[in-house]
C-alpha cells in the first residue's frame, strides 16, 4: 500500500487543504519539540550544575509551560482538521461513487457483487476516519519531525546525529516489509467481509422462499461459516499488527539506547557537556516516536485505504454506453428501428440477441413475446440506452427528418422522452407522492394525483384527501402486488412521455388485479408508442402489432448465427410463420 494515494487529491479536493494545514502544523510541532528539549535541558543543567533555585528558573519554567500548551493546542487543531476533512471526504466519495454507479448503469451493476458495493459505500468509506484522523497527520509528522531533529542534533553532536541517521531508516524498511504482508492480509479480510455482506443480503431478501422450502437453517449454517472465515482473517491481521508494533518498538528502543550509551561514555570521559548531552538525549526518542506511531496507525487505516482503492477502481471504470451529444428528435411521431442488432454478454456461451431486425411504429402498441432467454430484456436495455449493441444499430426515424443513430444522441435527453415500467419496479421507502415523483420530480400535486387516478389508485389518493402522504415501506411494503404495479404505472404516467416501455406489467397478479391493470394500460397507450413485453395471453388484446422472439440457435453447418425469428402477427392470429422485413413492421 502506498503511504499516500494521489487519487485522493483528484477525487476529494478537500484533501489538498488538509495536507497544507497538516504540513504547517507538522513544521510547528517539530519546532515545539526542539524548544521543549532545549528548555528541559536548560532547566536541569542550571539546577544541577549551577544550583539555580525556583526563582532563577521561573522564566524557563514559564516558557516550558507555554511550549507544552502550544503543543497541546497544535495536537487539538490537527485532530479537528482531520475530523472535518474526513467527514467532507467521505461525503464527496459517497456522492461520486453513487453518481458514477448511476452512469455505469445496470449492465455494470449486474456483474458486481451487490454486497461489496454496499459495504464500500458504508463501512468501507467510514474506515477512512482512521486514515485521516490518525495515519495521515502522523505520516506528515514522521517526515517533518525526524528531519528537523536530525538537523538539530548534528549541529550539537555529530556522532549522535550519525547514529540516528543510520538507525532511523531501519524503521521505514521494517514498516514496508510488515506493510506488504498486512496489505495482503487486509485484502483477504475485505474479500471475506464483502462475501459475508453479499450473502447475508441475499439470504434476507430470499428469507420467505427459504422459509417455505425449509432451507433457512442451512443458510444460517453457511453464514456462520462465512463469518468464521471473516473472524479468522481479522484475527490474523490483528496478530500481524501487534507483532509489527513490537518489532518497531524494539528497534526504536535499541536505537535510542545506542545513542544514550555513547552519550554516557563521553560524559564520563569529559568529552561532552551535560547540557548538550541531555539536550540530545531528550531529542533522540522524539526522532523515532513519529515513525513508531506511523507503524502503529498504519494497521488502523489500512482497511479504509484498501476500500478507497476499490472505490477509485469503480470511479475509473469507463461506462460502456456513454452516448453522444446529438439533439434528440421528438419521439411522438418517430419510428424506432433495430437493424441487425446483436448482443453477447461476457462469459456466456452464445449471444443473447443475434441479427435482430425490429421496428416500433409511432403511436401504436407492439407486444413482444418469446421464451425466457430470447433476448426480450436485452432489447429493452438497448432501447433505454443502457447497453450498446455489439453488432448492428438502433436508429430513430423522425416524423420529418433523416434517421439518426441512437449512439450519437444525448442519452439523458433520450430517456427523458421514455417512461419505463420494469417487471419488478423499485419502490422507495416514503410517501406515495414521493414514489410517483420519481417519474417527474417537478410534477405538481395535482399532476401526481391525476397520474395516480389514471393508474387506478384513486381509492388510495382520495382517502380523506391526504392519500398522497400515505407512507409505504421499502420495496412497496404495505401495498398489495397490484397496488405496487399500479404505483409504478402512475410513476410512468406522470412523466407524460411519448414512448412507454412495459416489462411484464401483470406478472404475479391475480385475475381481478390483472383486469384493473389492463384497463389502465388500455387508457395509457392512447397516443403513445408502446412496447409491451408479455407472456400472458391477456396482454395480446392490447397489441396493434405482435413480435415473437425465438431463441438464437446455430445451424450445424453454419459458422455464423442466423437472424432470429422476429415474427409479427396481427392480434388474434395464433401464429405467423413468415418473417417480415423491417419496412413491413407497423404497416
Coordinates of C-alpha atoms in Angstrom, one line a residue:
X1 CA 0.0 0.0 0.0
X2 CA 1.3 3.4 -0.9
X3 CA 1.7 5.8 2.1
X4 CA -0.5 8.3 0.2
X5 CA -2.7 7.7 -2.8
X6 CA -2.6 10.7 -5.1
X7 CA -6.1 9.8 -6.4
X8 CA -7.4 11.2 -3.1
X9 CA -6.5 14.7 -4.2
X10 CA -8.2 14.1 -7.6
X11 CA -11.5 12.8 -6.2
X12 CA -11.5 14.6 -2.9
X13 CA -10.3 18.1 -3.3
X14 CA -10.7 18.8 0.4
X15 CA -7.6 16.7 0.9
X16 CA -5.4 19.4 -0.6
X17 CA -6.3 22.0 2.0
X18 CA -5.9 19.3 4.8
X19 CA -2.4 18.4 3.6
X20 CA -1.4 22.0 3.5
X21 CA -2.7 22.6 7.1
X22 CA -1.1 19.3 8.3
X23 CA 2.3 20.2 6.8
X24 CA 2.1 23.6 8.5
X25 CA 1.2 22.1 11.8
X26 CA 3.9 19.5 11.4
X27 CA 6.6 22.1 11.0
X28 CA 5.3 23.9 14.1
X29 CA 5.2 20.6 16.0
X30 CA 8.9 19.9 15.1
X31 CA 9.9 23.4 16.3
X32 CA 8.0 23.0 19.5
X33 CA 9.6 19.5 20.2
X34 CA 13.1 21.1 19.8
X35 CA 12.0 24.0 22.0
X36 CA 10.8 21.6 24.7
X37 CA 14.0 19.6 24.7
X38 CA 16.1 22.8 24.9
X39 CA 14.0 24.2 27.8
X40 CA 14.1 20.9 29.8
X41 CA 17.8 20.5 29.3
X42 CA 18.4 24.2 30.3
X43 CA 16.4 23.8 33.4
X44 CA 18.1 20.6 34.5
X45 CA 21.6 22.0 33.7
X46 CA 21.0 25.2 35.7
X47 CA 19.5 23.4 38.6
X48 CA 22.2 20.7 39.0
X49 CA 25.3 22.4 37.7
X50 CA 24.7 26.0 38.9
X51 CA 22.4 25.4 41.8
X52 CA 19.7 27.7 40.4
X53 CA 16.5 27.9 42.5
X54 CA 12.9 28.2 41.6
X55 CA 13.0 32.0 41.2
X56 CA 16.0 31.7 38.9
X57 CA 14.3 29.1 36.8
X58 CA 11.0 31.0 36.6
X59 CA 11.4 32.2 33.1
X60 CA 12.5 28.8 31.8
X61 CA 9.6 27.0 33.5
X62 CA 7.1 29.6 32.2
X63 CA 8.5 29.1 28.7
X64 CA 8.3 25.4 29.1
X65 CA 4.6 25.6 30.2
X66 CA 3.8 27.8 27.2
X67 CA 5.5 25.4 24.8
X68 CA 3.7 22.4 26.2
X69 CA 0.4 24.3 26.0
X70 CA 1.2 25.2 22.3
X71 CA 1.9 21.5 21.6
X72 CA -1.4 20.5 23.1
X73 CA -3.2 23.3 21.0
X74 CA -1.5 22.1 17.8
X75 CA -2.5 18.5 18.5
X76 CA -6.1 19.6 19.1
X77 CA -6.1 21.7 15.8
X78 CA -4.7 18.7 14.0
X79 CA -7.5 16.4 15.3
X80 CA -10.2 19.0 14.5
X81 CA -8.8 19.5 10.9
X82 CA -8.6 15.7 10.5
X83 CA -12.2 15.1 11.7
X84 CA -13.6 17.9 9.5
X85 CA -11.7 16.7 6.4
X86 CA -12.6 13.1 7.0
X87 CA -16.3 14.0 7.1
X88 CA -16.1 16.1 3.9
X89 CA -14.0 13.4 2.0
X90 CA -16.4 10.7 2.9
X91 CA -19.3 12.7 1.7
X92 CA -17.5 13.5 -1.6
X93 CA -16.5 9.9 -2.2
X94 CA -20.0 8.6 -1.4
X95 CA -21.6 11.1 -3.7
X96 CA -19.2 10.4 -6.6
X97 CA -19.5 6.6 -6.0
X98 CA -23.3 6.8 -6.3
X99 CA -23.2 9.2 -9.2
X100 CA -20.7 7.1 -11.2
X101 CA -22.6 3.9 -10.4
X102 CA -25.7 5.5 -12.0
X103 CA -23.6 6.4 -15.0
X104 CA -22.2 2.9 -15.3
X105 CA -25.8 1.6 -15.2
X106 CA -27.4 -1.8 -14.6
X107 CA -25.1 -3.5 -17.1
X108 CA -22.1 -2.8 -14.8
X109 CA -24.0 -3.4 -11.6
X110 CA -25.2 -6.9 -12.7
X111 CA -21.6 -8.0 -13.0
X112 CA -20.7 -6.8 -9.5
X113 CA -21.4 -8.3 -6.0
X114 CA -24.1 -6.0 -4.6
X115 CA -22.9 -6.7 -1.0
X116 CA -19.4 -5.4 -1.9
X117 CA -20.8 -2.1 -3.4
X118 CA -23.0 -1.6 -0.3
X119 CA -20.0 -2.3 2.0
X120 CA -17.9 0.1 0.0
X121 CA -20.4 2.9 0.3
X122 CA -20.9 2.3 4.1
X123 CA -18.3 0.7 6.3
X124 CA -15.6 0.9 3.7
X125 CA -15.7 4.7 3.4
X126 CA -16.3 5.0 7.2
X127 CA -13.0 3.3 7.7
X128 CA -11.2 6.4 6.2
X129 CA -11.8 8.1 9.6
X130 CA -8.7 6.3 10.9
X131 CA -6.7 7.3 7.8
X132 CA -7.4 11.0 8.1
X133 CA -7.5 11.4 11.9
X134 CA -4.5 9.2 12.8
X135 CA -2.4 7.9 9.9
X136 CA -2.1 10.9 7.5
X137 CA -1.3 13.5 10.2
X138 CA 1.2 11.1 11.7
X139 CA 2.8 10.4 8.3
X140 CA 3.4 14.2 7.9
X141 CA 5.0 14.3 11.4
X142 CA 7.1 11.3 10.5
X143 CA 8.7 13.3 7.7
X144 CA 8.9 16.7 9.3
X145 CA 9.9 15.9 12.9
X146 CA 12.8 13.4 12.4
X147 CA 14.4 15.6 9.7
X148 CA 14.2 18.7 11.9
X149 CA 15.5 16.8 15.0
X150 CA 18.3 15.2 13.0
X151 CA 19.5 18.6 11.7
X152 CA 19.4 20.0 15.2
X153 CA 21.3 17.0 16.7
X154 CA 24.0 17.1 14.1
X155 CA 24.7 20.8 14.9
X156 CA 25.3 19.9 18.6
X157 CA 26.7 16.4 18.5
X158 CA 27.7 14.9 15.1
X159 CA 28.3 11.4 16.5
X160 CA 24.8 11.1 17.9
X161 CA 23.4 12.5 14.7
X162 CA 25.3 9.9 12.7
X163 CA 23.8 7.1 14.9
X164 CA 20.3 8.5 14.4
X165 CA 20.9 8.9 10.6
X166 CA 22.0 5.3 10.3
X167 CA 19.3 3.7 12.5
X168 CA 16.3 5.9 11.5
X169 CA 15.9 4.4 8.0
X170 CA 15.6 0.9 9.5
X171 CA 12.2 1.6 10.9
X172 CA 10.6 2.5 7.4
X173 CA 12.3 -0.6 5.9
X174 CA 10.7 -2.8 8.5
X175 CA 7.4 -0.9 8.1
X176 CA 7.5 -1.6 4.4
X177 CA 8.1 -5.3 4.9
X178 CA 5.3 -5.5 7.5
X179 CA 3.1 -3.4 5.4
X180 CA 3.3 -5.7 2.4
X181 CA 2.1 -8.6 4.5
X182 CA -0.6 -6.5 6.2
X183 CA -2.0 -5.3 2.9
X184 CA -2.2 -8.8 1.5
X185 CA -4.0 -10.0 4.7
X186 CA -6.3 -7.0 4.7
X187 CA -7.4 -7.7 1.1
X188 CA -8.3 -11.2 2.3
X189 CA -10.2 -9.7 5.2
X190 CA -12.0 -7.2 2.9
X191 CA -13.0 -10.0 0.5
X192 CA -14.3 -12.1 3.4
X193 CA -16.4 -9.1 4.6
X194 CA -17.7 -8.5 1.1
X195 CA -18.7 -12.1 0.7
X196 CA -20.4 -12.1 4.1
X197 CA -22.3 -8.9 3.3
X198 CA -23.5 -10.1 -0.1
X199 CA -24.5 -13.5 1.2
X200 CA -26.3 -12.0 4.2
X201 CA -28.1 -9.6 1.9
X202 CA -29.2 -12.4 -0.4
X203 CA -30.4 -14.5 2.5
X204 CA -32.5 -11.7 4.0
X205 CA -34.0 -10.9 0.6
X206 CA -34.9 -14.5 0.0
X207 CA -36.0 -15.3 3.5
X208 CA -39.6 -16.1 2.7
X209 CA -38.6 -18.5 0.0
X210 CA -36.0 -20.2 2.2
X211 CA -38.6 -20.5 5.0
X212 CA -41.2 -22.1 2.8
X213 CA -38.7 -24.7 1.4
X214 CA -37.2 -25.3 4.8
X215 CA -33.7 -24.1 3.9
X216 CA -33.4 -21.2 6.4
X217 CA -31.4 -23.2 8.9
X218 CA -29.0 -24.4 6.2
X219 CA -28.3 -20.8 5.1
X220 CA -27.8 -19.9 8.8
X221 CA -25.0 -22.5 8.9
X222 CA -23.5 -21.1 5.7
X223 CA -23.5 -17.6 7.2
X224 CA -21.8 -19.0 10.3
X225 CA -19.1 -20.5 8.1
X226 CA -18.5 -17.2 6.2
X227 CA -18.5 -15.3 9.5
X228 CA -15.9 -17.7 10.9
X229 CA -13.7 -17.0 7.8
X230 CA -14.0 -13.3 8.3
X231 CA -13.2 -13.7 12.0
X232 CA -10.1 -15.7 11.2
X233 CA -8.9 -13.2 8.6
X234 CA -9.5 -10.3 11.1
X235 CA -7.6 -12.1 13.9
X236 CA -4.7 -12.8 11.5
X237 CA -4.5 -9.1 10.6
X238 CA -4.6 -8.1 14.2
X239 CA -1.9 -10.6 15.1
X240 CA 0.4 -9.1 12.5
X241 CA -0.4 -5.6 13.7
X242 CA 0.6 -6.5 17.3
X243 CA 3.8 -8.3 16.3
X244 CA 4.8 -5.5 14.0
X245 CA 4.3 -2.9 16.7
X246 CA 6.5 -5.0 19.0
X247 CA 9.3 -5.1 16.3
X248 CA 9.1 -1.4 15.7
X249 CA 9.2 -0.5 19.4
X250 CA 12.1 -2.9 20.0
X251 CA 14.1 -1.3 17.1
X252 CA 13.4 2.2 18.2
X253 CA 14.3 1.4 21.8
X254 CA 17.6 -0.2 20.8
X255 CA 18.5 2.8 18.7
X256 CA 17.8 5.3 21.5
X257 CA 19.8 3.0 23.9
X258 CA 22.7 3.1 21.5
X259 CA 22.6 6.9 21.4
X260 CA 22.3 7.0 25.2
X261 CA 25.3 4.7 25.7
X262 CA 27.6 6.8 23.5
X263 CA 26.5 10.0 25.3
X264 CA 27.0 8.4 28.7
X265 CA 30.5 7.2 27.9
X266 CA 31.6 10.6 26.6
X267 CA 30.0 12.4 29.6
X268 CA 32.1 10.2 31.9
X269 CA 35.2 10.9 29.9
X270 CA 34.5 14.6 29.8
X271 CA 34.2 14.7 26.0
X272 CA 30.7 16.1 26.1
X273 CA 28.9 18.7 28.2
X274 CA 25.9 17.8 30.4
X275 CA 23.7 20.4 28.7
X276 CA 24.5 19.2 25.2
X277 CA 24.2 15.5 26.2
X278 CA 20.9 16.0 27.9
X279 CA 19.5 18.0 25.0
X280 CA 20.5 15.3 22.5
X281 CA 19.2 12.5 24.8
X282 CA 15.8 14.2 25.1
X283 CA 15.6 14.7 21.4
X284 CA 16.6 11.2 20.3
X285 CA 13.4 9.4 21.3
X286 CA 11.4 12.2 19.7
X287 CA 13.1 11.4 16.4
X288 CA 11.9 7.8 16.4
X289 CA 8.5 8.4 18.0
X290 CA 6.6 9.7 14.9
X291 CA 7.9 6.7 12.8
X292 CA 6.8 4.3 15.5
X293 CA 3.4 6.0 15.6
X294 CA 3.0 5.7 11.8
X295 CA 3.7 2.0 12.1
X296 CA 1.0 1.6 14.8
X297 CA -1.5 3.7 12.9
X298 CA -0.9 2.0 9.6
X299 CA -2.9 -1.0 10.7
X300 CA -5.8 1.2 11.9
X301 CA -6.0 2.8 8.4
X302 CA -5.2 0.1 6.0
X303 CA -8.8 -1.2 5.8
X304 CA -10.0 2.3 4.9
X305 CA -7.3 2.7 2.3
X306 CA -8.0 -0.7 0.8
X307 CA -11.6 0.2 0.5
X308 CA -10.7 3.6 -1.0
X309 CA -8.5 1.8 -3.6
X310 CA -11.6 -0.2 -4.6
X311 CA -13.7 2.9 -4.8
X312 CA -11.1 4.5 -7.1
X313 CA -11.3 1.4 -9.3
X314 CA -15.0 1.9 -9.6
X315 CA -14.7 5.6 -10.3
X316 CA -12.1 5.0 -13.0
X317 CA -14.3 2.4 -14.7
X318 CA -15.4 3.8 -18.1
X319 CA -19.1 3.4 -18.9
X320 CA -19.8 1.1 -21.8
X321 CA -22.6 3.3 -23.2
X322 CA -22.0 7.0 -22.7
X323 CA -23.9 8.2 -25.8
X324 CA -23.2 11.4 -27.7
X325 CA -24.3 14.9 -27.7
X326 CA -26.7 14.9 -30.7
X327 CA -30.1 16.5 -30.5
X328 CA -32.9 14.1 -29.7
X329 CA -35.8 14.4 -32.1
X330 CA -39.4 14.4 -30.9
X331 CA -40.3 10.8 -30.4
X332 CA -44.1 11.4 -30.5
X333 CA -44.1 10.7 -34.3
X334 CA -40.8 8.9 -34.7
X335 CA -40.2 5.3 -35.7
X336 CA -37.6 3.4 -33.6
X337 CA -35.8 0.7 -35.5
X338 CA -33.3 -2.0 -34.6
X339 CA -31.2 -3.1 -37.6
X340 CA -29.2 -6.3 -37.4
X341 CA -28.7 -5.9 -33.7
X342 CA -26.5 -8.4 -31.8
X343 CA -25.6 -8.5 -28.1
X344 CA -23.3 -11.0 -26.4
X345 CA -22.7 -11.0 -22.6
X346 CA -19.2 -11.8 -21.4
X347 CA -18.8 -15.3 -20.0
X348 CA -21.8 -16.7 -21.8
X349 CA -21.7 -19.4 -24.4
X350 CA -23.8 -17.7 -27.0
X351 CA -25.4 -14.3 -27.9
X352 CA -28.4 -13.0 -26.1
X353 CA -29.6 -11.4 -29.4
X354 CA -28.2 -12.0 -32.8
X355 CA -29.1 -10.2 -36.1
X356 CA -32.4 -8.7 -34.8
X357 CA -34.5 -6.6 -37.1
X358 CA -37.4 -4.8 -35.5
X359 CA -39.4 -1.5 -35.8
X360 CA -41.6 0.3 -33.3
X361 CA -44.3 2.2 -35.3
X362 CA -45.3 5.6 -33.9
X363 CA -48.5 5.8 -31.7
X364 CA -49.0 2.1 -31.8
X365 CA -48.7 -0.8 -29.3
X366 CA -46.2 -3.6 -30.1
X367 CA -46.4 -6.6 -27.9
X368 CA -43.1 -8.6 -27.6
X369 CA -43.4 -12.3 -26.7
X370 CA -41.0 -15.1 -26.6
X371 CA -39.5 -17.7 -24.2
X372 CA -37.1 -16.9 -21.4
X373 CA -33.6 -16.2 -22.8
X374 CA -34.8 -15.0 -26.2
X375 CA -33.5 -11.5 -25.5
X376 CA -36.5 -9.5 -24.5
X377 CA -34.9 -7.8 -21.5
X378 CA -31.8 -7.2 -23.7
X379 CA -33.9 -5.5 -26.3
X380 CA -35.5 -3.2 -23.6
X381 CA -32.0 -2.4 -22.3
X382 CA -30.9 -1.4 -25.9
X383 CA -34.0 0.9 -26.3
X384 CA -33.3 2.6 -23.0
X385 CA -29.6 3.2 -23.9
X386 CA -28.4 1.0 -21.0
X387 CA -26.4 -1.2 -23.4
X388 CA -24.8 -0.7 -26.8
X389 CA -25.2 -3.3 -29.4
X390 CA -22.1 -5.4 -30.3
X391 CA -23.4 -5.5 -33.8
X392 CA -26.0 -3.5 -35.8
X393 CA -27.5 -0.3 -34.6
X394 CA -30.6 1.4 -33.1
X395 CA -32.0 4.1 -35.4
X396 CA -34.5 6.8 -34.8
X397 CA -36.5 7.9 -37.8
X398 CA -38.2 11.3 -37.0
X399 CA -41.6 12.1 -38.5
X400 CA -39.9 14.8 -40.5
X401 CA -36.2 14.4 -40.8
X402 CA -33.3 12.0 -41.5
X403 CA -32.6 8.8 -39.5
X404 CA -30.1 9.2 -36.6
X405 CA -28.2 6.6 -34.7
X406 CA -29.1 6.3 -31.0
X407 CA -25.4 6.0 -30.1
X408 CA -24.8 9.6 -31.3
X409 CA -27.7 11.1 -29.2
X410 CA -27.7 12.6 -25.7
X411 CA -28.9 9.6 -23.7
X412 CA -30.2 11.8 -20.8
X413 CA -32.4 13.7 -23.2
X414 CA -33.4 10.4 -24.9
X415 CA -34.5 8.8 -21.7
X416 CA -36.5 11.9 -20.8
X417 CA -38.9 11.0 -23.6
X418 CA -39.3 7.4 -22.4
X419 CA -41.3 6.1 -19.5
X420 CA -40.4 2.6 -18.3
X421 CA -42.2 0.2 -16.0
X422 CA -39.9 -2.8 -15.1
X423 CA -41.2 -6.2 -14.2
X424 CA -40.1 -5.6 -10.6
X425 CA -40.4 -1.8 -10.0
X426 CA -38.0 -0.3 -7.5
X427 CA -40.3 1.4 -4.9
X428 CA -38.8 3.6 -2.2
X429 CA -39.5 3.9 1.5
X430 CA -41.5 7.1 1.6
X431 CA -44.9 8.6 0.6
X432 CA -47.0 7.7 -2.5
X433 CA -46.3 11.1 -3.8
X434 CA -42.5 10.7 -3.5
X435 CA -42.6 7.4 -5.3
X436 CA -44.7 8.8 -8.1
X437 CA -42.4 11.9 -8.5
X438 CA -39.5 9.6 -9.4
X439 CA -41.0 9.9 -12.9
X440 CA -41.0 13.7 -12.8
X441 CA -39.5 15.4 -9.7
X442 CA -41.1 18.8 -10.7
X443 CA -44.7 17.4 -11.0
X444 CA -47.3 19.4 -9.1
X445 CA -49.6 17.8 -6.5
X446 CA -52.5 17.9 -9.0
X447 CA -50.4 16.1 -11.7
X448 CA -49.3 13.5 -9.2
X449 CA -52.9 13.0 -8.1
X450 CA -54.2 12.7 -11.6
X451 CA -51.5 10.2 -12.6
X452 CA -52.4 8.1 -9.6
X453 CA -56.1 8.2 -10.6
X454 CA -55.2 7.3 -14.2
X455 CA -53.3 4.4 -12.9
X456 CA -56.2 3.1 -10.9
X457 CA -55.1 4.3 -7.5
X458 CA -58.0 6.6 -6.9
X459 CA -59.1 4.7 -3.8
X460 CA -55.7 5.4 -2.2
X461 CA -55.0 9.0 -3.1
X462 CA -58.6 10.2 -2.5
X463 CA -58.7 8.7 1.0
X464 CA -59.6 11.7 3.3
X465 CA -57.8 14.0 0.8
X466 CA -54.3 13.1 2.1
X467 CA -53.7 9.8 0.4
X468 CA -50.6 11.1 -1.4
X469 CA -49.0 11.4 2.0
X470 CA -49.5 7.8 2.8
X471 CA -46.2 6.1 3.6
X472 CA -45.0 2.8 2.2
X473 CA -42.1 0.7 3.2
X474 CA -39.0 -0.3 1.2
X475 CA -39.9 -2.2 -2.0
X476 CA -43.5 -1.1 -1.5
X477 CA -44.1 -2.8 1.8
X478 CA -47.7 -2.1 2.9
X479 CA -49.1 -2.3 -0.6
X480 CA -50.6 -5.3 -2.4
X481 CA -48.9 -6.6 -5.6
X482 CA -51.5 -4.9 -7.7
X483 CA -51.1 -1.6 -5.9
X484 CA -47.3 -1.8 -6.3
X485 CA -47.7 -2.4 -10.1
X486 CA -50.2 0.5 -10.5
X487 CA -47.9 2.8 -8.5
X488 CA -45.2 2.0 -11.0
X489 CA -47.6 2.8 -13.8
X490 CA -48.5 6.1 -12.1
X491 CA -44.8 7.0 -12.0
X492 CA -44.6 6.4 -15.7
X493 CA -47.8 8.3 -16.5
X494 CA -46.8 11.4 -14.5
X495 CA -43.8 11.7 -16.9
X496 CA -46.2 12.0 -19.9
X497 CA -43.6 10.6 -22.2
X498 CA -44.3 9.8 -25.9
X499 CA -42.7 6.3 -25.6
X500 CA -43.9 3.8 -23.0
X501 CA -42.0 0.6 -22.3
X502 CA -43.6 -2.0 -20.1
X503 CA -41.9 -5.2 -19.0
X504 CA -44.4 -7.9 -17.8
X505 CA -46.7 -5.3 -16.2
X506 CA -49.2 -8.0 -15.0
X507 CA -46.6 -10.6 -13.7
X508 CA -47.6 -12.2 -10.4
X509 CA -51.0 -10.6 -10.4
X510 CA -54.3 -12.4 -9.9
X511 CA -57.2 -12.2 -12.4
X512 CA -59.1 -9.3 -10.9
X513 CA -56.0 -7.2 -10.3
X514 CA -54.7 -8.0 -13.8
X515 CA -58.0 -6.8 -15.3
X516 CA -57.6 -3.5 -13.4
X517 CA -54.0 -3.1 -14.7
X518 CA -55.1 -3.9 -18.3
X519 CA -57.8 -1.3 -18.1
X520 CA -55.2 1.3 -17.0
X521 CA -52.8 0.2 -19.8
X522 CA -55.6 0.5 -22.4
X523 CA -56.1 4.1 -21.5
X524 CA -52.4 4.9 -21.1
X525 CA -51.4 3.6 -24.6
X526 CA -53.6 6.1 -26.4
X527 CA -51.3 8.5 -28.5
X528 CA -48.1 6.8 -27.3
X529 CA -45.6 4.5 -28.9
X530 CA -45.8 1.4 -26.6
X531 CA -43.6 -1.6 -26.3
X532 CA -45.2 -4.3 -24.1
X533 CA -43.1 -7.3 -23.1
X534 CA -45.6 -10.0 -22.3
X535 CA -46.1 -13.7 -21.5
X536 CA -49.7 -13.7 -20.6
X537 CA -52.3 -14.1 -23.4
X538 CA -54.5 -11.4 -21.9
X539 CA -51.9 -8.7 -22.9
X540 CA -52.1 -9.6 -26.6
X541 CA -55.5 -8.0 -26.8
X542 CA -53.8 -4.6 -26.5
X543 CA -51.4 -5.2 -29.4
X544 CA -51.5 -3.4 -32.7
X545 CA -48.5 -5.5 -33.7
X546 CA -47.1 -8.6 -32.2
X547 CA -43.4 -9.6 -32.3
X548 CA -42.3 -13.1 -31.3
X549 CA -38.6 -13.6 -30.5
X550 CA -37.2 -17.1 -30.9
X551 CA -34.1 -18.4 -29.1
X552 CA -31.0 -17.8 -31.2
X553 CA -29.7 -21.1 -32.5
X554 CA -26.7 -22.2 -34.5
X555 CA -27.3 -24.4 -37.5
X556 CA -25.0 -27.4 -37.6
X557 CA -23.5 -26.5 -41.0
X558 CA -23.3 -22.7 -40.5
X559 CA -20.4 -20.9 -38.7
X560 CA -22.5 -17.8 -38.1
X561 CA -25.7 -17.4 -36.2
X562 CA -28.8 -17.0 -38.3
X563 CA -31.0 -14.0 -37.9
X564 CA -33.6 -14.5 -35.1
X565 CA -37.2 -15.3 -35.7
X566 CA -38.8 -12.0 -35.1
X567 CA -42.4 -12.9 -36.1
X568 CA -45.1 -10.2 -36.4
X569 CA -48.7 -11.2 -36.2
X570 CA -51.9 -9.3 -36.1
X571 CA -53.9 -9.5 -32.9
X572 CA -56.0 -12.6 -32.8
X573 CA -53.8 -14.8 -35.1
X574 CA -52.4 -17.8 -33.4
X575 CA -49.1 -17.8 -35.2
X576 CA -47.4 -16.5 -38.3
X577 CA -44.6 -18.3 -40.0
X578 CA -43.4 -15.6 -42.3
X579 CA -40.5 -13.3 -41.3
X580 CA -41.4 -9.8 -42.4
X581 CA -38.8 -7.1 -43.3
X582 CA -38.4 -4.0 -41.2
X583 CA -40.4 -1.8 -43.5
X584 CA -43.4 -4.1 -43.1
X585 CA -43.5 -3.6 -39.3
X586 CA -46.3 -1.3 -38.4
X587 CA -47.7 -1.2 -41.9

